[in-house]
Amino acid sequence: MASILRFRKLCILVPVNPISAVEQVSEKPQVKKNKRQPKQWRCIDKYCWMIGYICTTWWLILFSFNCLTANLPGLKVPEPPGARLRREGLTALHPVVLVPGIVTGGLELWEGKPCSEGLFRKRLWGGNFAEILKRPLCLLEHLSLDNETGLDPPGIRVRAVAGLVAADYFAPGYFVWANLIENLAKIGYEGKNMFMAAYDWRLSFQNTEIRDQTLSRLKSQIELMYLTNGRKKVVVVPHSMGVIYFLHFLKWVEAPPPMGGGGGPDWCNKHVKAIMNIGPAFLGVPKAVGSLLSAESKDVAFLRAMAPGLFSSKTLGLQTLEHAMRVGRTWDSVISLLPKGGETIWGNLDWSPEEGHVCDSLKKRQLQASASDDKGNNNDSRRAFHVKELTKYGRIVSFGKNASELPSSQFSPLVFKVASVDHGSSTNSAGVSCGKVWTEYNEMSHDSIRRVAENKAYTAETVMDLLRLVAPKLMQRAEAQFSHGIAENLDDPKYNHYKYWSNPLETKLPNAPDMEIYCLYGAGLPTERSYVYKLTPPDRCKSIPFQIDGSADGSNSCLKGGVYFGDGDESVPVLSGGFMCAKGWRGRTRFNPSGIATYIREYHHKAPRSLLEGRGLESGSHVAIMGNVAFIEDVLRVAAGASGAGLGGDKVYSDIMRMSERIDIRL
Amino acid sequence: MPASFPQYVTEAITGPLPDPPGVKLAKEGLKAKHPVVFVPGIVTGGLELWEGHHCAEGLFRKRLWGGTFGEIYKRPLCWAEHMSLDNETGLDPPGIRIRPVSGLVAADYFAPGYFVWAVLIANLARIGYEEKNMYMAAYDWRISFQNTEVRDQTLSTIKSNIELMVATSGGKKVVVIPHSMGVLYFLHFMKWVEAPAPMGGGGGSDWCAEHIKAVMNIGGPFLGVPKSVAGLLSAEARDIAVARGMAPGFLDMDVFGLQTLQHVMRMTRTWDSTMSMIPKGGDTIWGGLDWSPEEGYECSPKKQSNNNSETGGQNGFGNLGNATQVHYGRMISFGKGVAELHSSKLERVDFRGAMKGNHLANATCHDVWNEYHDMGVEGVKAVADFKVYTAGSVLDLLHFVAPKMMKRGGAHFSYGIADDLDDEKYEHYKYWSNPLETKLPNAPDMEILSMYGVGIPTERAYVYEFSPTPECFTPFRIDTSAEAGYEGTCLKGGVFSVDGDETVPTLSAGFMSAKGWRGKTRFNPSGIRTYIREYNHAPPANLLEGRGTQSGAHVDIMGNFALIEDILRVAAGATGQDLGGDRVYSDIFKWSERINLKL
């Protein structure tokens, strides 16, 4: 007993004063036993102490966090650019229009099926996604559109949230526009001269007008702001897909009714001062191919990346990807993001404009010299093969790693179109016992699937054929809304149709010589550029026959997990973001007949230095760039009246100018 | 499993709840037709911070008004400072920008669970409305109507949005639904939009005829509310100005300490809009010393029907023999005896020439500014000596008590009756929100509906006392001890009440539609048709109904099923005649008869 007691006392007292405690205990253990009976429950005290310590430490940490960050210069969060520019004397001048991109805008429910009771005017998309986690299938049903029309399914009305709240935060703490809005407010902006052009990003662009009159609304709002702010033209700040949405708007507003807005040929010149495109997906993104083909890319479409855990297998059961695909394939807008311009822009089996891009930043410095050496002599590059193998970015989808590296002479000619014949003769073996999830792959026979894979490699042009085969309904619907080619003759009357309006290679910019167009995007981040696919091993419950070959890793660091990376902002390759400003519209070209000035402003990505910076003050990634200090400063200066030349003209870190050089397009 | 357990239990006991009107009418086949514009009233619209002082850090784009009001508890003085406007201009103080929240969220819920427009919006959505054909004309309700245009271009925004909605819905005119002060605001808008620029919107003389199908005024204080006088005079009414009534408990003493009233008063006195609701039309409308249109009103109308009515002490045996005539015309009387005296026995000393001065000691009152300090003991006494104020002389009283505020307000609002409406001076915007000094627009196809609740005692006149030691208190207070000695009286706690919706007396809400604009009058030259729709108040039948589906109270009426049904029918294309024309429970026609106004 005594030994137990002693032990207990030891364990209590040792941390305080080991020597004296041991002495004390060894001297008179017996006496104490009776005197200090309460010591029996000292072990409980220990827990109380522990809790006390935890609380104190917690409090201290909190305290130091609050005090130190404010006082220590090293840890201090730098002053927001808005406050600094205000001291310089900048004030609100031009009204600002913000055009959000895909996925980031909130959607709310206006009418639904019984399973969505109580969600009236609650956000189904954006916000905390709590409802999606609670009733995932119900919500996915509501987020889907009609597979035939691309509009609302009967009995369901999901609409875009309006106002600045539509896309200031995507999820709690995950800012999209909030940072920019706050800094604009610092120099005097408020509700009357700042407008969020929220639209339903699931619909095709023209359908937002047909269903919601969103384009008319935007036109009227711009006209109103122009009038009420002393006839100051607006500065438009579109982001991501919003860039091509606004391109569509520019054409729509000047086109005559009923197809257009009837604003007349000088509407843009009169109302728009500058378009500051952020992370512009002008020529599409390869990611869209991956998401359409197999509902995955490095980060399942954009969805998974944006809402981590949302489409994890727990919530939806085994068929996560199938569900995501089925919903995603009803969204016409995804089609707008497919690569445009075909092989001319994105490269063919053997060639691509990004050729020679070095993925590893360490290697980059070493190889700078050699890269410039063999720029011209690609043909006999065997000489340098052990140093640098050229990534064949032009092959946007290849089946098997080998196919992505082979020289093109070893490919069999395209027998691909034959495959589409036996589309109807579907032998539907899978999917019967797998619940209700149905994808269009179920209609494809195994034969045709195999033949798809035999074709080995697809370029930006043939990949469209592949998609047509794989997702016939979606492509049929969407190709009435979007076009992905390059115009031969821009004066052809067929280009008056709205499906060409969002493709910069098939439209002329409006006649607005005073307008300015900016391409603002991040660079320096690995961005998905092409994919290595494999056939999925037959599984009764996995009806998607292809998947990215995650095991394909290259000696060349551009290939990781089945994905070839190029330079970009993590979502949009530099080529897509910069080409139009660098070459397509630079000066007076056939795409830009009035010679609208274009500027490229690149923001080189730097990871956040400390935790306090959150997602980084110098980030270049697709969404986090909206918190980039340099970027915000540029927008603020233009909004306060500066011109592109005033900002300092082009600011380029990437190879965009050289890449654009290599693209052979008639201007 | 039933969706909600309490609902299941209640339905098991009382039978199924009635369908909400939206569901019912959707079954009847009603479809969204005319775009709908909501105009919220005072206090109910949310306000958010766009720029503030240091103490408001972290509140950027957070609601200072509406929502949870959490900030009031955390930093009350900072909050009051930000909510105040500049005392000279009635606009933003330097370094502070508070702006109205925009969109439907501006006023769907005032505080969590306290709906304002939400129920109506939900029911409209049932028949197919959505954001594109519903528009909340949110404005900063603190500043004067014309200043919303000067500062925020709100009127231009409303004009542009209405034009857009008419254009995008295939030429269907809008149905406008203003509530409370929004009624006056929209009256102002209708004049503004047709007036030539720069003072007006330059829409041309047939803008209203081309764009508006109907104006469905809910609880409209066309002729003002007596409550606002009490609010301005002593920052109290039964519930501190209008503010306390809307957010019960949030302006309690413990928040601001002892000086609640002064702080609230200082804040609300910088709000020009409160002056838009001072009773208009003077003695002609509101009655003189011995006369009032509501004369003979009994305050216990429900005694025969409903013994446990919630009107509390006022029901019971309303003994007619005891009831002396209530002099409603005496809007403010000093002392209960004075309120009841015959006019010939009144001895009054004119206060208008009285000396101000003799600054009151205010060392102990910290920095609470208050114009009463400038008035001095003599001034206060002179005011009390005048004993009785009617609607006309109340204006003089306010001018005397709060000269700065009234000077500012006088530039934006007017409270008289026009002799000659063609006088050029009436082209000034300060007359636009007074229905007695403007002509309705030339829009013979338009309809005006006055919809309001009745059957709730509403403040109409006050008995005041003046505090002998006015150091840290406002010198005048409602004499809450003034009770009539018998039951069934209209006097309770120093307040004479009359029929109404708890805030707006029936007279103010109904008179214009009942008489002032009925037929072709000089106020309504094109003969716009007017309808009165009254909703008799019935307290909620059970707890589940929350604030009641048959309520007639000023704000709760927005959840009244009958009212919602009327709105839905009109929005879907019905006319006032289709609704069944007038629906009247009160004595509004009798009272209007008694008002002697040249038409």
GROMACS .gro file of C-alpha atoms in nm, chain B residues 86-390:
model
  305
  753ASP     CA    1  -2.457   6.432  -4.071
  754ASN     CA    2  -2.661   6.678  -3.874
  755GLU     CA    3  -2.628   6.958  -4.128
  756THR     CA    4  -2.662   6.784  -4.461
  757GLY     CA    5  -2.858   6.473  -4.374
  758LEU     CA    6  -2.605   6.272  -4.574
  759ASP     CA    7  -2.302   6.062  -4.481
  760PRO     CA    8  -2.080   6.193  -4.207
  761PRO     CA    9  -1.716   6.210  -4.323
  762GLY     CA   10  -1.543   5.874  -4.334
  763ILE     CA   11  -1.856   5.668  -4.299
  764ARG     CA   12  -2.050   5.501  -4.576
  765ILE     CA   13  -2.353   5.295  -4.484
  766ARG     CA   14  -2.546   5.164  -4.781
  767PRO     CA   15  -2.864   4.969  -4.829
  768VAL     CA   16  -2.834   4.598  -4.891
  769SER     CA   17  -2.957   4.524  -5.241
  770GLY     CA   18  -3.161   4.241  -5.381
  771LEU     CA   19  -3.443   4.043  -5.230
  772VAL     CA   20  -3.234   3.970  -4.922
  773ALA     CA   21  -3.252   4.340  -4.832
  774ALA     CA   22  -3.584   4.301  -4.661
  775ASP     CA   23  -3.706   3.943  -4.680
  776TYR     CA   24  -3.623   3.886  -4.315
  777PHE     CA   25  -3.562   4.172  -4.078
  778ALA     CA   26  -3.404   3.957  -3.812
  779PRO     CA   27  -3.362   3.580  -3.817
  780GLY     CA   28  -3.708   3.432  -3.807
  781TYR     CA   29  -3.880   3.771  -3.828
  782PHE     CA   30  -4.013   3.774  -4.180
  783VAL     CA   31  -4.107   4.086  -4.365
  784TRP     CA   32  -4.133   4.005  -4.735
  785ALA     CA   33  -4.023   3.644  -4.723
  786VAL     CA   34  -4.370   3.488  -4.704
  787LEU     CA   35  -4.497   3.696  -4.992
  788ILE     CA   36  -4.190   3.612  -5.199
  789ALA     CA   37  -4.230   3.241  -5.130
  790ASN     CA   38  -4.592   3.251  -5.239
  791LEU     CA   39  -4.515   3.447  -5.553
  792ALA     CA   40  -4.250   3.189  -5.637
  793ARG     CA   41  -4.516   2.920  -5.621
  794ILE     CA   42  -4.694   3.067  -5.917
  795GLY     CA   43  -4.373   3.106  -6.113
  796TYR     CA   44  -4.203   3.423  -6.000
  797GLU     CA   45  -3.830   3.436  -5.963
  798GLU     CA   46  -3.553   3.689  -5.937
  799LYS     CA   47  -3.594   3.811  -6.293
  800ASN     CA   48  -3.952   3.928  -6.248
  801MET     CA   49  -3.938   4.028  -5.883
  802TYR     CA   50  -3.743   4.331  -5.778
  803MET     CA   51  -3.678   4.470  -5.435
  804ALA     CA   52  -3.641   4.846  -5.463
  805ALA     CA   53  -3.416   4.874  -5.162
  806TYR     CA   54  -3.316   5.224  -5.063
  807ASP     CA   55  -3.148   5.389  -4.770
  808TRP     CA   56  -3.452   5.460  -4.557
  809ARG     CA   57  -3.265   5.698  -4.330
  810ILE     CA   58  -3.219   5.977  -4.578
  811SER     CA   59  -3.478   6.194  -4.743
  812PHE     CA   60  -3.634   6.061  -5.061
  813GLN     CA   61  -3.468   6.300  -5.299
  814ASN     CA   62  -3.133   6.240  -5.133
  815THR     CA   63  -3.149   5.870  -5.217
  816GLU     CA   64  -3.125   5.984  -5.576
  817VAL     CA   65  -2.862   6.246  -5.510
  818ARG     CA   66  -2.635   6.013  -5.319
  819ASP     CA   67  -2.709   5.664  -5.451
  820GLN     CA   68  -2.909   5.725  -5.770
  821THR     CA   69  -3.168   5.492  -5.623
  822LEU     CA   70  -3.461   5.643  -5.809
  823SER     CA   71  -3.277   5.611  -6.140
  824THR     CA   72  -3.199   5.251  -6.055
  825ILE     CA   73  -3.563   5.177  -5.984
  826LYS     CA   74  -3.668   5.346  -6.306
  827SER     CA   75  -3.415   5.152  -6.508
  828ASN     CA   76  -3.512   4.823  -6.347
  829ILE     CA   77  -3.881   4.876  -6.404
  830GLU     CA   78  -3.816   4.960  -6.766
  831LEU     CA   79  -3.601   4.652  -6.800
  832MET     CA   80  -3.860   4.424  -6.645
  833VAL     CA   81  -4.134   4.562  -6.864
  834ALA     CA   82  -3.916   4.512  -7.170
  835THR     CA   83  -3.803   4.160  -7.085
  836SER     CA   84  -4.147   4.037  -6.988
  837GLY     CA   85  -4.297   4.124  -7.321
  838GLY     CA   86  -4.444   4.461  -7.237
  839LYS     CA   87  -4.632   4.353  -6.925
  840LYS     CA   88  -4.663   4.645  -6.685
  841VAL     CA   89  -4.535   4.610  -6.332
  842VAL     CA   90  -4.735   4.570  -6.014
  843VAL     CA   91  -4.579   4.778  -5.739
  844ILE     CA   92  -4.615   4.675  -5.377
  845PRO     CA   93  -4.492   4.940  -5.139
  846HIS     CA   94  -4.513   4.888  -4.766
  847SER     CA   95  -4.531   5.147  -4.489
  848MET     CA   96  -4.304   5.441  -4.570
  849GLY     CA   97  -4.234   5.281  -4.907
  850VAL     CA   98  -4.579   5.405  -5.001
  851LEU     CA   99  -4.467   5.765  -4.968
  852TYR     CA  100  -4.138   5.681  -5.131
  853PHE     CA  101  -4.313   5.541  -5.432
  854LEU     CA  102  -4.547   5.839  -5.447
  855HIS     CA  103  -4.234   6.049  -5.462
  856PHE     CA  104  -4.096   5.821  -5.731
  857MET     CA  105  -4.405   5.856  -5.950
  858LYS     CA  106  -4.370   6.232  -5.947
  859TRP     CA  107  -3.995   6.220  -5.985
  860VAL     CA  108  -3.996   5.989  -6.283
  861GLU     CA  109  -4.225   6.212  -6.487
  862ALA     CA  110  -4.064   6.538  -6.388
  863PRO     CA  111  -3.805   6.677  -6.627
  864ALA     CA  112  -3.437   6.635  -6.552
  865PRO     CA  113  -3.234   6.748  -6.361
  866MET     CA  114  -3.473   6.746  -6.065
  867GLY     CA  115  -3.672   6.456  -6.199
  868GLY     CA  116  -3.608   6.145  -6.400
  869GLY     CA  117  -3.724   6.280  -6.734
  870GLY     CA  118  -3.945   5.983  -6.814
  871GLY     CA  119  -4.210   6.193  -6.982
  872SER     CA  120  -4.568   6.252  -6.884
  873ASP     CA  121  -4.696   5.905  -6.964
  874TRP     CA  122  -4.424   5.698  -6.802
  875CYS     CA  123  -4.648   5.576  -6.523
  876ALA     CA  124  -4.929   5.494  -6.761
  877GLU     CA  125  -4.694   5.290  -6.973
  878HIS     CA  126  -4.510   5.104  -6.700
  879ILE     CA  127  -4.738   5.059  -6.400
  880LYS     CA  128  -5.043   4.840  -6.381
  881ALA     CA  129  -5.126   4.879  -6.015
  882VAL     CA  130  -4.987   5.020  -5.693
  883MET     CA  131  -5.084   4.798  -5.403
  884ASN     CA  132  -5.007   5.002  -5.093
  885ILE     CA  133  -4.974   4.797  -4.778
  886GLY     CA  134  -5.030   4.986  -4.454
  887GLY     CA  135  -4.952   5.316  -4.618
  888PRO     CA  136  -4.913   5.616  -4.388
  889PHE     CA  137  -5.032   5.853  -4.662
  890LEU     CA  138  -5.116   6.125  -4.415
  891GLY     CA  139  -4.846   6.045  -4.165
  892VAL     CA  140  -4.856   5.874  -3.828
  893PRO     CA  141  -4.898   6.040  -3.489
  894LYS     CA  142  -4.637   5.799  -3.357
  895SER     CA  143  -4.366   5.985  -3.541
  896VAL     CA  144  -4.443   6.302  -3.345
  897ALA     CA  145  -4.387   6.123  -3.020
  898GLY     CA  146  -4.078   5.966  -3.166
  899LEU     CA  147  -3.931   6.300  -3.259
  900LEU     CA  148  -4.040   6.481  -2.946
  901SER     CA  149  -3.920   6.237  -2.687
  902ALA     CA  150  -3.784   5.934  -2.871
  903GLU     CA  151  -4.054   5.728  -2.724
  904ALA     CA  152  -4.391   5.631  -2.820
  905ARG     CA  153  -4.515   5.321  -2.667
  906ASP     CA  154  -4.212   5.167  -2.837
  907ILE     CA  155  -3.925   5.403  -2.901
  908ALA     CA  156  -4.006   5.568  -3.224
  909VAL     CA  157  -4.070   5.303  -3.480
  910ALA     CA  158  -3.741   5.136  -3.422
  911ARG     CA  159  -3.816   4.974  -3.094
  912GLY     CA  160  -4.138   4.837  -3.221
  913MET     CA  161  -3.967   4.658  -3.501
  914ALA     CA  162  -3.687   4.504  -3.306
  915PRO     CA  163  -3.825   4.454  -2.961
  916GLY     CA  164  -3.580   4.460  -2.682
  917PHE     CA  165  -3.283   4.566  -2.882
  918LEU     CA  166  -3.277   4.922  -2.766
  919ASP     CA  167  -3.306   4.842  -2.401
  920MET     CA  168  -3.170   5.056  -2.128
  921ASP     CA  169  -2.889   4.820  -2.042
  922VAL     CA  170  -2.733   4.856  -2.383
  923PHE     CA  171  -2.678   5.225  -2.386
  924GLY     CA  172  -2.694   5.270  -2.014
  925LEU     CA  173  -2.901   5.547  -1.873
  926GLN     CA  174  -2.885   5.760  -2.177
  927THR     CA  175  -3.060   5.529  -2.415
  928LEU     CA  176  -3.320   5.776  -2.509
  929GLN     CA  177  -3.081   6.056  -2.583
  930HIS     CA  178  -2.860   5.836  -2.794
  931VAL     CA  179  -3.147   5.696  -2.988
  932MET     CA  180  -3.293   6.037  -3.024
  933ARG     CA  181  -2.973   6.190  -3.141
  934MET     CA  182  -2.942   5.911  -3.393
  935THR     CA  183  -3.298   5.915  -3.521
  936ARG     CA  184  -3.304   6.293  -3.538
  937THR     CA  185  -3.036   6.281  -3.800
  938TRP     CA  186  -3.261   6.064  -4.013
  939ASP     CA  187  -3.456   6.289  -4.244
  940SER     CA  188  -3.695   6.018  -4.344
  941THR     CA  189  -3.867   6.013  -4.004
  942MET     CA  190  -3.997   6.354  -4.093
  943SER     CA  191  -4.182   6.219  -4.393
  944MET     CA  192  -4.428   6.064  -4.153
  945ILE     CA  193  -4.525   6.367  -3.949
  946PRO     CA  194  -4.904   6.403  -3.974
  947LYS     CA  195  -5.000   6.589  -4.288
  948GLY     CA  196  -5.298   6.803  -4.361
  949GLY     CA  197  -5.307   6.971  -4.022
  950ASP     CA  198  -5.632   7.032  -3.844
  951THR     CA  199  -5.840   6.971  -4.155
  952ILE     CA  200  -5.751   6.606  -4.153
  953TRP     CA  201  -5.656   6.526  -3.797
  954GLY     CA  202  -5.909   6.739  -3.616
  955GLY     CA  203  -5.899   7.052  -3.403
  956LEU     CA  204  -5.930   7.113  -3.033
  957ASP     CA  205  -6.286   7.000  -3.011
  958TRP     CA  206  -6.332   6.797  -3.317
  959SER     CA  207  -6.183   6.495  -3.488
  960PRO     CA  208  -6.296   6.269  -3.769
  961GLU     CA  209  -6.280   5.961  -3.553
  962GLU     CA  210  -6.509   6.112  -3.291
  963GLY     CA  211  -6.728   5.858  -3.121
  964TYR     CA  212  -6.499   5.566  -3.187
  965GLU     CA  213  -6.536   5.292  -2.930
  966CYS     CA  214  -6.224   5.125  -2.818
  967SER     CA  215  -6.378   4.794  -2.730
  968PRO     CA  216  -6.535   4.686  -3.051
  969LYS     CA  217  -6.472   4.323  -2.989
  970LYS     CA  218  -6.644   4.282  -2.658
  971GLN     CA  219  -6.943   4.106  -2.800
  972SER     CA  220  -6.754   3.871  -3.024
  973ASN     CA  221  -6.445   3.767  -2.844
  974ASN     CA  222  -6.408   3.771  -2.471
  975ASN     CA  223  -6.048   3.671  -2.450
  976SER     CA  224  -5.931   3.894  -2.725
  977GLU     CA  225  -5.572   3.994  -2.697
  978THR     CA  226  -5.659   4.359  -2.674
  979GLY     CA  227  -5.625   4.290  -2.306
  980GLY     CA  228  -5.743   4.554  -2.068
  981GLN     CA  229  -5.941   4.733  -2.330
  982ASN     CA  230  -6.212   4.479  -2.373
  983GLY     CA  231  -6.474   4.400  -2.116
  984PHE     CA  232  -6.779   4.607  -2.050
  985GLY     CA  233  -6.731   4.914  -2.255
  986ASN     CA  234  -6.984   5.124  -2.083
  987LEU     CA  235  -7.116   5.376  -2.324
  988GLY     CA  236  -7.262   5.594  -2.055
  989ASN     CA  237  -6.924   5.654  -1.902
  990ALA     CA  238  -6.739   5.721  -2.220
  991THR     CA  239  -6.680   6.086  -2.264
  992GLN     CA  240  -6.585   6.201  -2.607
  993VAL     CA  241  -6.218   6.151  -2.680
  994HIS     CA  242  -6.054   6.460  -2.823
  995TYR     CA  243  -5.833   6.288  -3.076
  996GLY     CA  244  -5.761   6.621  -3.235
  997ARG     CA  245  -5.547   6.714  -2.940
  998MET     CA  246  -5.247   6.523  -3.053
  999ILE     CA  247  -5.042   6.623  -2.754
 1000SER     CA  248  -5.177   6.744  -2.425
 1001PHE     CA  249  -4.986   6.825  -2.114
 1002GLY     CA  250  -5.170   6.649  -1.837
 1003LYS     CA  251  -5.465   6.418  -1.852
 1004GLY     CA  252  -5.703   6.680  -1.729
 1005VAL     CA  253  -5.611   6.904  -2.016
 1006ALA     CA  254  -5.678   6.629  -2.264
 1007GLU     CA  255  -6.036   6.607  -2.153
 1008LEU     CA  256  -6.121   6.967  -2.076
 1009HIS     CA  257  -6.359   7.153  -2.296
 1010SER     CA  258  -6.176   7.389  -2.521
 1011SER     CA  259  -6.337   7.700  -2.376
 1012LYS     CA  260  -6.183   7.625  -2.041
 1013LEU     CA  261  -5.831   7.587  -2.175
 1014GLU     CA  262  -5.586   7.855  -2.078
 1015ARG     CA  263  -5.291   7.861  -2.307
 1016VAL     CA  264  -4.982   8.072  -2.319
 1017ASP     CA  265  -4.828   8.106  -2.656
 1018PHE     CA  266  -4.482   7.952  -2.659
 1019ARG     CA  267  -4.367   8.070  -2.994
 1020GLY     CA  268  -4.211   8.390  -2.877
 1021ALA     CA  269  -4.065   8.238  -2.564
 1022MET     CA  270  -3.705   8.300  -2.484
 1023LYS     CA  271  -3.465   8.019  -2.518
 1024GLY     CA  272  -3.153   8.017  -2.312
 1025ASN     CA  273  -3.042   7.942  -1.962
 1026HIS     CA  274  -2.852   7.639  -2.065
 1027LEU     CA  275  -2.934   7.339  -1.862
 1028ALA     CA  276  -2.657   7.187  -1.662
 1029ASN     CA  277  -2.525   6.905  -1.867
 1030ALA     CA  278  -2.194   6.831  -1.709
 1031THR     CA  279  -2.306   6.492  -1.598
 1032CYS     CA  280  -2.448   6.393  -1.927
 1033HIS     CA  281  -2.120   6.312  -2.097
 1034ASP     CA  282  -2.122   6.407  -2.457
 1035VAL     CA  283  -2.475   6.329  -2.546
 1036TRP     CA  284  -2.574   6.611  -2.767
 1037ASN     CA  285  -2.931   6.708  -2.757
 1038GLU     CA  286  -3.105   7.012  -2.882
 1039TYR     CA  287  -3.300   7.032  -2.563
 1040HIS     CA  288  -2.991   7.169  -2.399
 1041ASP     CA  289  -3.013   7.472  -2.619
 1042MET     CA  290  -3.367   7.535  -2.523
 1043GLY     CA  291  -3.324   7.611  -2.161
 1044VAL     CA  292  -3.565   7.589  -1.875
 1045GLU     CA  293  -3.782   7.871  -1.996
 1046GLY     CA  294  -3.829   7.720  -2.334
 1047VAL     CA  295  -3.930   7.390  -2.188
 1048LYS     CA  296  -4.173   7.555  -1.958
 1049ALA     CA  297  -4.323   7.762  -2.233
 1050VAL     CA  298  -4.389   7.450  -2.431
 1051ALA     CA  299  -4.568   7.290  -2.143
 1052ASP     CA  300  -4.772   7.604  -2.083
 1053PHE     CA  301  -4.929   7.586  -2.423
 1054LYS     CA  302  -5.100   7.275  -2.294
 1055VAL     CA  303  -5.260   7.136  -2.607
 1056TYR     CA  304  -5.128   7.082  -2.955
 1057THR     CA  305  -5.326   6.984  -3.259
   0.00000   0.00000   0.00000
